[in-house]
Coordinates of C-alpha atoms and ligand atoms in Angstrom, one line a residue:
M1 CA 0.0 0.0 0.0
E2 CA 2.9 2.3 0.7
M3 CA 4.2 1.7 -2.8
L4 CA 1.5 3.6 -4.6
P5 CA 1.9 7.0 -3.1
K6 CA 5.6 6.8 -3.6
L7 CA 5.2 5.8 -7.3
L8 CA 2.7 8.6 -7.8
L9 CA 5.1 11.1 -6.2
L10 CA 7.9 9.9 -8.4
L11 CA 5.7 10.2 -11.5
L12 CA 4.7 13.7 -10.4
I13 CA 8.3 14.7 -9.9
L14 CA 9.2 13.3 -13.3
D15 CA 6.4 15.1 -14.9
V16 CA 7.3 18.4 -13.3
A17 CA 10.9 18.0 -14.4
R18 CA 9.8 18.4 -18.0
S19 CA 8.8 22.0 -17.5
A20 CA 11.0 24.9 -16.4
Q21 CA 11.2 25.1 -12.6
K22 CA 13.5 27.9 -11.8
L23 CA 13.2 30.0 -15.0
Q24 CA 10.0 32.1 -14.8
E25 CA 8.2 32.9 -18.1
F26 CA 8.3 36.7 -18.6
F27 CA 7.0 37.2 -22.1
E28 CA 5.4 34.8 -24.6
W29 CA 4.3 35.2 -28.2
K30 CA 2.5 32.9 -30.7
I31 CA 3.6 35.2 -33.5
M32 CA 5.7 38.4 -33.6
D33 CA 3.9 41.7 -33.8
F34 CA 5.4 45.2 -34.3
D35 CA 4.4 48.5 -32.8
F36 CA 2.9 50.4 -35.8
P37 CA 1.8 54.0 -35.4
S38 CA -1.8 52.9 -35.9
E39 CA -4.0 49.9 -36.7
R40 CA -4.4 51.4 -40.2
D41 CA -0.6 51.4 -40.7
R42 CA -0.4 47.8 -39.6
A43 CA -3.2 46.8 -42.1
M44 CA -1.5 48.8 -44.9
A45 CA 1.9 47.2 -44.1
I46 CA 0.3 43.7 -44.3
F47 CA -1.6 44.7 -47.5
R48 CA 1.6 45.9 -49.2
G49 CA 3.6 42.8 -48.0
K50 CA 5.9 45.0 -45.9
Y51 CA 4.8 43.0 -42.8
K52 CA 4.4 39.2 -42.9
P53 CA 3.8 38.2 -39.3
E54 CA 4.7 34.5 -39.9
N55 CA 8.2 35.4 -41.1
S56 CA 9.6 37.0 -38.0
L57 CA 11.7 34.9 -35.7
P58 CA 13.3 36.6 -32.6
V59 CA 16.9 35.5 -32.2
G60 CA 19.0 37.8 -29.9
I61 CA 18.2 39.6 -26.7
E62 CA 19.9 42.1 -24.5
I63 CA 18.8 43.9 -21.3
W64 CA 19.6 47.5 -20.5
R65 CA 17.7 49.2 -17.7
D66 CA 14.0 48.9 -18.5
K67 CA 14.5 47.8 -22.1
L68 CA 14.6 44.3 -23.4
F69 CA 16.1 44.4 -26.9
V70 CA 15.0 41.7 -29.4
T71 CA 16.5 41.2 -32.8
V72 CA 14.7 39.7 -35.8
P73 CA 17.0 38.7 -38.7
R74 CA 15.6 39.4 -42.2
W75 CA 15.7 35.8 -43.3
K76 CA 12.4 36.3 -45.2
E77 CA 10.3 39.1 -46.5
G78 CA 8.0 41.3 -44.5
I79 CA 10.1 42.1 -41.5
P80 CA 9.5 45.8 -40.7
S81 CA 12.5 46.1 -38.3
T82 CA 15.5 44.0 -37.3
L83 CA 16.5 45.8 -34.1
N84 CA 13.7 46.3 -31.5
Y85 CA 12.9 46.5 -27.9
V86 CA 10.0 46.0 -25.5
P87 CA 9.6 47.8 -22.2
I88 CA 10.4 45.3 -19.4
N89 CA 7.5 46.7 -17.4
S90 CA 5.0 46.3 -20.2
P91 CA 1.7 45.1 -18.8
L92 CA 1.3 42.8 -21.8
K93 CA 2.5 39.2 -21.9
N94 CA 3.1 39.6 -25.7
P95 CA 4.1 43.2 -26.2
P96 CA 4.7 44.3 -29.8
L97 CA 8.3 45.0 -30.8
I98 CA 9.3 48.7 -31.0
P99 CA 11.9 49.5 -33.6
Y100 CA 15.1 50.9 -32.1
P101 CA 16.1 53.6 -32.3
D102 CA 13.3 54.0 -34.8
L103 CA 11.7 52.4 -37.9
K104 CA 13.7 54.5 -40.4
S105 CA 17.0 53.3 -38.9
N106 CA 15.9 49.8 -39.7
E107 CA 15.5 50.2 -43.4
L108 CA 16.6 47.1 -45.3
G109 CA 19.3 47.9 -47.9
N110 CA 19.9 51.5 -46.6
C111 CA 23.6 50.8 -45.9
E112 CA 24.6 54.1 -44.5
Q113 CA 21.6 54.9 -42.3
G114 CA 19.7 51.6 -41.9
L115 CA 20.2 48.2 -40.3
S116 CA 19.4 45.2 -42.6
T117 CA 19.9 42.2 -40.3
V118 CA 21.0 42.1 -36.7
Y119 CA 21.5 38.8 -34.8
R120 CA 23.1 39.3 -31.4
L121 CA 23.9 42.5 -29.6
K122 CA 25.6 43.7 -26.5
A123 CA 25.1 46.7 -24.1
D124 CA 28.3 47.7 -22.3
A125 CA 29.0 49.4 -18.9
C126 CA 29.4 52.7 -20.7
D127 CA 25.7 52.7 -21.8
R128 CA 26.5 51.8 -25.4
L129 CA 24.7 49.3 -27.5
W130 CA 27.0 47.3 -29.9
V131 CA 25.2 46.0 -32.9
L132 CA 26.6 44.1 -35.9
D133 CA 24.6 44.6 -39.1
T134 CA 25.4 41.7 -41.4
G135 CA 23.9 43.6 -44.2
T136 CA 22.1 40.5 -45.4
F137 CA 18.7 39.5 -46.6
G138 CA 17.8 35.8 -46.7
I139 CA 19.3 32.7 -45.2
D140 CA 21.6 29.9 -46.4
K141 CA 21.7 29.7 -50.2
T142 CA 19.2 32.5 -50.6
T143 CA 21.4 35.0 -48.7
Q144 CA 21.9 38.3 -50.5
N145 CA 24.6 40.7 -49.2
V146 CA 22.8 43.9 -49.8
C147 CA 25.2 45.9 -47.6
P148 CA 28.7 45.2 -46.2
Y149 CA 29.1 44.0 -42.6
A150 CA 29.1 47.0 -40.4
L151 CA 29.4 47.5 -36.6
N152 CA 26.9 50.1 -35.3
I153 CA 27.3 51.6 -31.8
F154 CA 24.4 53.5 -30.2
D155 CA 24.5 55.7 -27.2
L156 CA 21.7 54.3 -25.1
N157 CA 21.0 57.5 -23.2
T158 CA 20.5 59.6 -26.3
N159 CA 19.4 56.8 -28.7
K160 CA 21.8 58.2 -31.3
R161 CA 24.2 56.2 -33.3
I162 CA 27.7 57.2 -32.3
R163 CA 29.7 55.1 -34.7
R164 CA 29.4 53.0 -37.8
Y165 CA 32.4 50.9 -38.9
E166 CA 32.4 48.8 -42.0
F167 CA 34.5 45.7 -41.9
R168 CA 37.6 45.7 -44.1
P169 CA 37.4 43.5 -47.2
E170 CA 40.2 41.4 -45.5
D171 CA 37.9 40.8 -42.5
V172 CA 35.5 38.7 -44.4
N173 CA 35.6 36.0 -47.1
M174 CA 33.1 34.4 -49.5
N175 CA 31.6 32.2 -46.8
T176 CA 31.5 34.7 -44.0
F177 CA 28.5 34.5 -41.7
I178 CA 28.7 36.3 -38.4
A179 CA 26.0 36.0 -35.8
N180 CA 27.8 36.6 -32.5
I181 CA 29.5 39.5 -30.8
V182 CA 31.1 40.0 -27.4
V183 CA 32.3 43.4 -26.0
D184 CA 35.4 43.8 -23.8
V185 CA 35.6 47.2 -22.0
G186 CA 38.9 47.9 -20.3
K187 CA 39.8 50.6 -17.8
T188 CA 38.1 53.4 -19.8
C189 CA 35.2 53.5 -22.2
D190 CA 37.6 54.3 -25.0
D191 CA 39.7 51.2 -24.2
A192 CA 37.1 48.8 -25.7
H193 CA 37.2 45.9 -28.1
A194 CA 34.6 43.8 -29.8
Y195 CA 35.1 40.2 -31.0
F196 CA 33.0 38.6 -33.7
S197 CA 32.8 34.9 -34.6
D198 CA 32.7 34.1 -38.3
E199 CA 30.7 30.8 -38.2
L200 CA 31.0 29.8 -41.8
G201 CA 34.1 31.7 -42.9
Y202 CA 35.9 30.3 -39.7
G203 CA 37.5 33.4 -38.3
L204 CA 37.6 35.7 -35.3
I205 CA 37.5 39.4 -36.0
V206 CA 38.7 41.9 -33.5
Y207 CA 37.6 45.6 -33.5
S208 CA 39.4 48.2 -31.5
F209 CA 37.2 51.2 -30.5
K210 CA 40.2 53.4 -29.8
K211 CA 41.9 52.7 -33.1
N212 CA 38.7 52.4 -35.0
T213 CA 40.2 49.5 -36.9
S214 CA 39.8 45.7 -37.1
W215 CA 41.9 42.6 -37.8
R216 CA 41.1 38.9 -38.3
F217 CA 42.5 35.7 -36.7
A218 CA 42.3 32.3 -38.3
H219 CA 42.7 29.0 -36.4
S220 CA 41.9 25.4 -36.9
F221 CA 39.9 25.5 -33.6
F222 CA 37.3 27.6 -35.4
L223 CA 36.4 24.7 -37.6
P224 CA 33.5 22.3 -37.1
D225 CA 34.2 18.9 -35.7
P226 CA 33.1 16.5 -38.6
L227 CA 31.7 14.0 -36.1
R228 CA 29.4 16.5 -34.4
G229 CA 27.3 17.8 -37.3
D230 CA 24.2 15.8 -36.6
F231 CA 21.5 17.4 -34.6
T232 CA 18.1 16.2 -33.2
I233 CA 16.0 18.9 -31.6
D234 CA 12.4 18.5 -30.7
K235 CA 12.4 15.1 -32.5
L236 CA 13.6 16.9 -35.7
N237 CA 16.8 15.5 -37.2
F238 CA 19.0 17.6 -39.4
Q239 CA 22.6 18.2 -40.2
W240 CA 24.4 21.5 -39.5
G241 CA 27.8 20.1 -40.4
S242 CA 29.7 23.2 -41.6
E243 CA 29.0 25.4 -38.6
G244 CA 32.2 26.6 -37.0
I245 CA 33.0 29.1 -34.2
F246 CA 29.8 30.5 -32.8
G247 CA 29.1 31.2 -29.1
M248 CA 31.5 33.2 -27.1
S249 CA 31.8 34.5 -23.6
L250 CA 34.4 36.6 -21.6
S251 CA 35.7 35.8 -18.2
P252 CA 36.0 38.4 -15.5
L253 CA 39.1 40.5 -15.6
Q254 CA 42.3 38.6 -14.7
E255 CA 45.3 39.8 -12.7
D256 CA 47.3 40.8 -15.8
G257 CA 44.4 43.0 -17.1
S258 CA 43.3 40.5 -19.7
K259 CA 40.2 38.2 -19.9
W260 CA 39.7 34.7 -21.3
L261 CA 37.5 34.5 -24.4
Y262 CA 35.8 31.1 -24.3
F263 CA 34.3 29.8 -27.6
S264 CA 32.9 26.7 -29.2
P265 CA 32.1 25.9 -32.8
L266 CA 28.4 25.0 -33.2
A267 CA 29.1 21.6 -34.8
S268 CA 31.2 20.6 -31.8
H269 CA 31.0 19.6 -28.2
R270 CA 34.3 21.1 -27.3
E271 CA 35.2 24.4 -25.5
F272 CA 38.2 26.5 -26.5
A273 CA 39.8 29.5 -24.9
V274 CA 42.2 32.3 -25.8
S275 CA 43.4 35.3 -23.8
T276 CA 42.2 38.7 -24.9
A277 CA 45.9 39.8 -24.5
T278 CA 46.5 37.7 -27.7
L279 CA 43.4 39.0 -29.5
K280 CA 44.0 42.7 -28.8
N281 CA 47.5 42.5 -30.3
S282 CA 47.1 42.7 -34.0
S283 CA 50.7 41.6 -34.5
K284 CA 49.7 38.2 -33.1
V285 CA 47.6 37.4 -36.2
G286 CA 49.2 34.4 -37.8
E287 CA 51.7 34.0 -34.9
S288 CA 49.7 32.7 -32.1
W289 CA 48.5 29.2 -32.9
R290 CA 49.7 27.9 -29.5
E291 CA 48.0 30.6 -27.5
F292 CA 44.6 29.1 -28.3
L293 CA 43.7 26.4 -25.8
A294 CA 41.6 23.3 -26.3
L295 CA 39.5 22.5 -23.2
E296 CA 37.4 19.4 -22.8
E297 CA 34.2 18.2 -24.4
R298 CA 30.9 18.8 -22.6
G299 CA 29.6 15.4 -23.4
P300 CA 26.9 14.0 -25.6
N301 CA 24.1 16.3 -26.9
S302 CA 25.9 19.5 -26.0
H303 CA 25.8 21.7 -29.0
T304 CA 25.6 25.4 -27.9
T305 CA 25.2 28.7 -29.7
S306 CA 25.1 31.2 -27.0
R307 CA 26.9 31.7 -23.6
V308 CA 27.6 34.3 -21.1
M309 CA 29.7 34.5 -18.0
D310 CA 28.7 36.5 -15.0
E311 CA 31.0 38.6 -12.8
F312 CA 31.6 35.6 -10.5
G313 CA 32.9 33.5 -13.3
V314 CA 29.8 31.3 -13.7
Q315 CA 29.3 30.5 -17.4
F316 CA 25.8 29.9 -18.7
F317 CA 25.2 28.2 -22.0
N318 CA 22.3 27.0 -24.0
L319 CA 22.0 23.3 -24.7
I320 CA 20.0 23.3 -27.8
D321 CA 19.7 19.5 -28.1
Q322 CA 18.4 19.2 -24.5
N323 CA 15.9 22.1 -24.4
A324 CA 18.0 23.3 -21.5
V325 CA 20.4 25.8 -20.1
G326 CA 23.7 24.7 -18.5
C327 CA 26.3 26.2 -16.3
W328 CA 30.0 25.9 -15.5
N329 CA 31.7 27.2 -12.5
S330 CA 35.0 28.4 -13.9
Q331 CA 36.6 28.2 -10.5
Y332 CA 37.0 24.5 -11.4
P333 CA 38.4 22.9 -14.6
Y334 CA 36.2 22.7 -17.7
H335 CA 35.0 19.2 -17.1
K336 CA 31.6 17.6 -17.3
K337 CA 31.5 17.0 -13.5
N338 CA 31.8 20.8 -13.0
H339 CA 28.8 21.5 -15.3
A340 CA 25.2 21.4 -14.4
V341 CA 21.8 21.8 -16.2
V342 CA 20.2 24.7 -14.4
D343 CA 16.8 24.2 -16.0
R344 CA 15.1 22.5 -18.9
D345 CA 11.7 22.4 -20.5
D346 CA 10.7 20.2 -23.4
V347 CA 8.0 22.6 -24.5
G348 CA 9.0 26.1 -23.4
L349 CA 12.8 25.8 -23.9
I350 CA 12.8 24.4 -27.4
F351 CA 15.8 26.1 -29.0
P352 CA 17.0 28.6 -26.3
A353 CA 18.6 30.9 -28.8
D354 CA 20.2 33.5 -26.5
V355 CA 21.2 33.9 -22.9
K356 CA 22.2 37.1 -21.1
V357 CA 22.9 38.3 -17.6
D358 CA 21.6 41.7 -16.6
G359 CA 23.2 44.3 -14.3
N360 CA 21.2 42.9 -11.3
R361 CA 22.6 39.4 -11.9
N362 CA 19.5 37.9 -13.4
L363 CA 19.7 35.4 -16.3
W364 CA 17.5 36.0 -19.3
V365 CA 16.8 33.4 -22.0
I366 CA 14.8 33.6 -25.2
S367 CA 13.6 30.4 -26.8
D368 CA 12.3 30.5 -30.4
R369 CA 12.0 27.0 -31.9
M370 CA 14.5 28.1 -34.5
S371 CA 15.3 24.6 -35.8
N372 CA 11.6 24.0 -36.4
F373 CA 11.3 27.4 -38.2
L374 CA 14.3 26.7 -40.4
E375 CA 14.0 23.0 -41.1
A376 CA 10.2 22.5 -40.9
S377 CA 7.6 25.1 -39.9
L378 CA 5.9 26.6 -36.8
D379 CA 2.3 26.2 -35.7
Y380 CA 1.1 29.8 -35.0
N381 CA -1.8 28.6 -32.8
E382 CA 0.9 27.6 -30.2
V383 CA 3.2 29.8 -28.1
N384 CA 6.4 29.7 -30.1
F385 CA 8.6 32.4 -28.6
R386 CA 9.3 32.8 -24.9
V387 CA 11.4 35.0 -22.7
Y388 CA 12.4 33.6 -19.3
F389 CA 14.1 35.1 -16.4
A390 CA 15.6 34.0 -13.0
P391 CA 18.0 35.4 -10.5
V392 CA 21.4 33.7 -11.0
E393 CA 21.7 32.7 -7.3
K394 CA 18.4 30.9 -7.5
L395 CA 19.2 29.2 -10.7
I396 CA 22.5 27.7 -9.5
E397 CA 21.3 26.8 -6.0
G398 CA 22.1 23.2 -5.3
T399 CA 24.4 22.8 -8.3
V400 CA 28.1 22.7 -8.8
C401 CA 27.9 26.3 -10.0
Q402 CA 26.8 27.5 -6.6
G403 CA 29.3 29.3 -4.3
A404 CA 31.5 30.8 -7.0
K405 CA 33.4 33.7 -5.5
R406 CA 33.7 37.0 -7.1
Y407 CA 36.9 37.3 -9.1
R408 CA 39.4 39.6 -7.7
V409 CA 41.6 41.6 -10.1
S410 CA 44.5 41.4 -7.6
G411 CA 45.6 38.1 -6.1
N412 CA 46.0 34.8 -7.8
Y413 CA 42.4 33.8 -8.0
G414 CA 41.5 32.0 -11.2
F415 CA 44.5 33.4 -12.9
D416 CA 46.8 30.4 -13.0
R417 CA 46.2 28.5 -16.2
Y418 CA 46.5 25.1 -14.6
H419 CA 44.0 26.0 -12.0
V420 CA 41.5 27.2 -14.5
F421 CA 41.9 24.6 -17.2
G422 CA 43.0 21.5 -15.2
H423 CA 45.0 18.8 -16.8
D424 CA 43.8 19.6 -20.3
Y425 CA 46.3 22.4 -20.8
N426 CA 49.3 20.2 -19.9
Y427 CA 47.9 17.3 -21.8
L428 CA 47.7 19.2 -25.0
F429 CA 50.7 21.4 -24.9
Ligands
LIG1 C1 35.9 54.8 -38.2 O1 36.2 54.2 -39.4 C2 35.1 54.3 -40.4 C3 35.6 53.5 -41.6 O2 34.9 52.3 -41.7 C4 34.9 55.8 -40.7 O3 33.8 55.9 -41.6 C5 34.5 56.5 -39.4 O4 34.4 57.9 -39.7 C6 35.6 56.3 -38.4 N1 35.1 56.8 -37.1 C7 35.9 57.5 -36.3 C8 35.2 58.0 -35.0 O5 37.0 57.7 -36.5
LIG2 C1 52.3 42.0 -29.6 O1 52.8 40.8 -30.2 C2 54.1 40.9 -30.7 C3 54.4 39.6 -31.5 O2 54.1 38.5 -30.7 C4 55.0 41.1 -29.5 O3 56.4 41.3 -30.0 C5 54.6 42.4 -28.8 O4 55.4 42.6 -27.6 C6 53.1 42.3 -28.4 N1 52.7 43.6 -27.9 C7 52.1 43.7 -26.7 C8 51.7 45.1 -26.3 O5 52.0 42.8 -25.9

């Protein structure tokens, strides 16, 4: 007789485990809507084919004060605006996207003044928003390069663009596709760098804000692992075998004034790292093969596209095959046993496309069923896009990621390579 309640309890626990526990749903949309000046404008935009609601897939997020930025790449027609935001305190569960800084600045094909396609973006400590415009329309074989790749930086206080930098022809190649950006601010706002991962052209591009110039690293660690190109997400099987360097995150500042840039190709289960001291030195291009480090593999089903590290050195990464978000406490070596799944949800977290930590140490996640959208189709009667949120401390409670100590700039904490990377470093080099 005692067996039954126990079994029921177990079933209950198993059932609950399939939906997000710690992450709280913040926004949800069945289909993306934009904030048009009036209902009439919306109707006209639909009538003219300028707005096709079913073609918008939100991909990247960023949080700055009371704004949640949401990007929508122009993979298909009818996307009014690629860079948008919603007010975090919106009373709606599905607020329409507001073009940022305005609709005109999001004009497709207006290379000088407009943004054509934006994937991921980063707000920095100096209240600047760093946005890479890929200048593209379409996806895969249909991609048209209507404008050159250009970095756009906005002043978030004035909503004015303060810089536009076109990548040099040498920064890109025939296969270039860049969807990720990280920003590295040093001691002053002027001392800032951005790093861009070229997923299909296999490069890492560095931009110096002070010098207003860029350079490009090549490395075999940027290539996909040929054994890791097979994906199954939400029961859909497909091959993304040529996807190289993708997600990146920066460690807190180390004693010598540098940070670690962690990265992983998309078709790979392995993590790699390189010091920003290497990346920031343009003379190192072509002379730094051994300064890139190979860490361990995360284990089966651990493709990731997005990661972020908080000020305590806890890295969060999306686990797209597991409908989950994972963490690594970088106080310990990059090894499976020092990783944990902080939350998963087989409905709500299908393709968690982007993860970010805000200034109050909350983790934000957007999930968008991207693989279904690209490889099959979405059912717009269902909720397809969700934004989740949770305080980091709550999320890592009871996991190996709990109890990370704030990195100190002085002292030896986390600086020693052996300590950070464990045996892998000595094993490989
Ligand atoms: C930075 O370089 C770009 C060239 O891509 C140029 O158009 C722009 O004026 C420069 N900005 C500054 C602040 O020097
Ligand atoms: C940049 O790299 C070159 C070549 O490795 C080296 O000689 C130089 O000292 C480095 N500069 C800095 C500022 O570290």
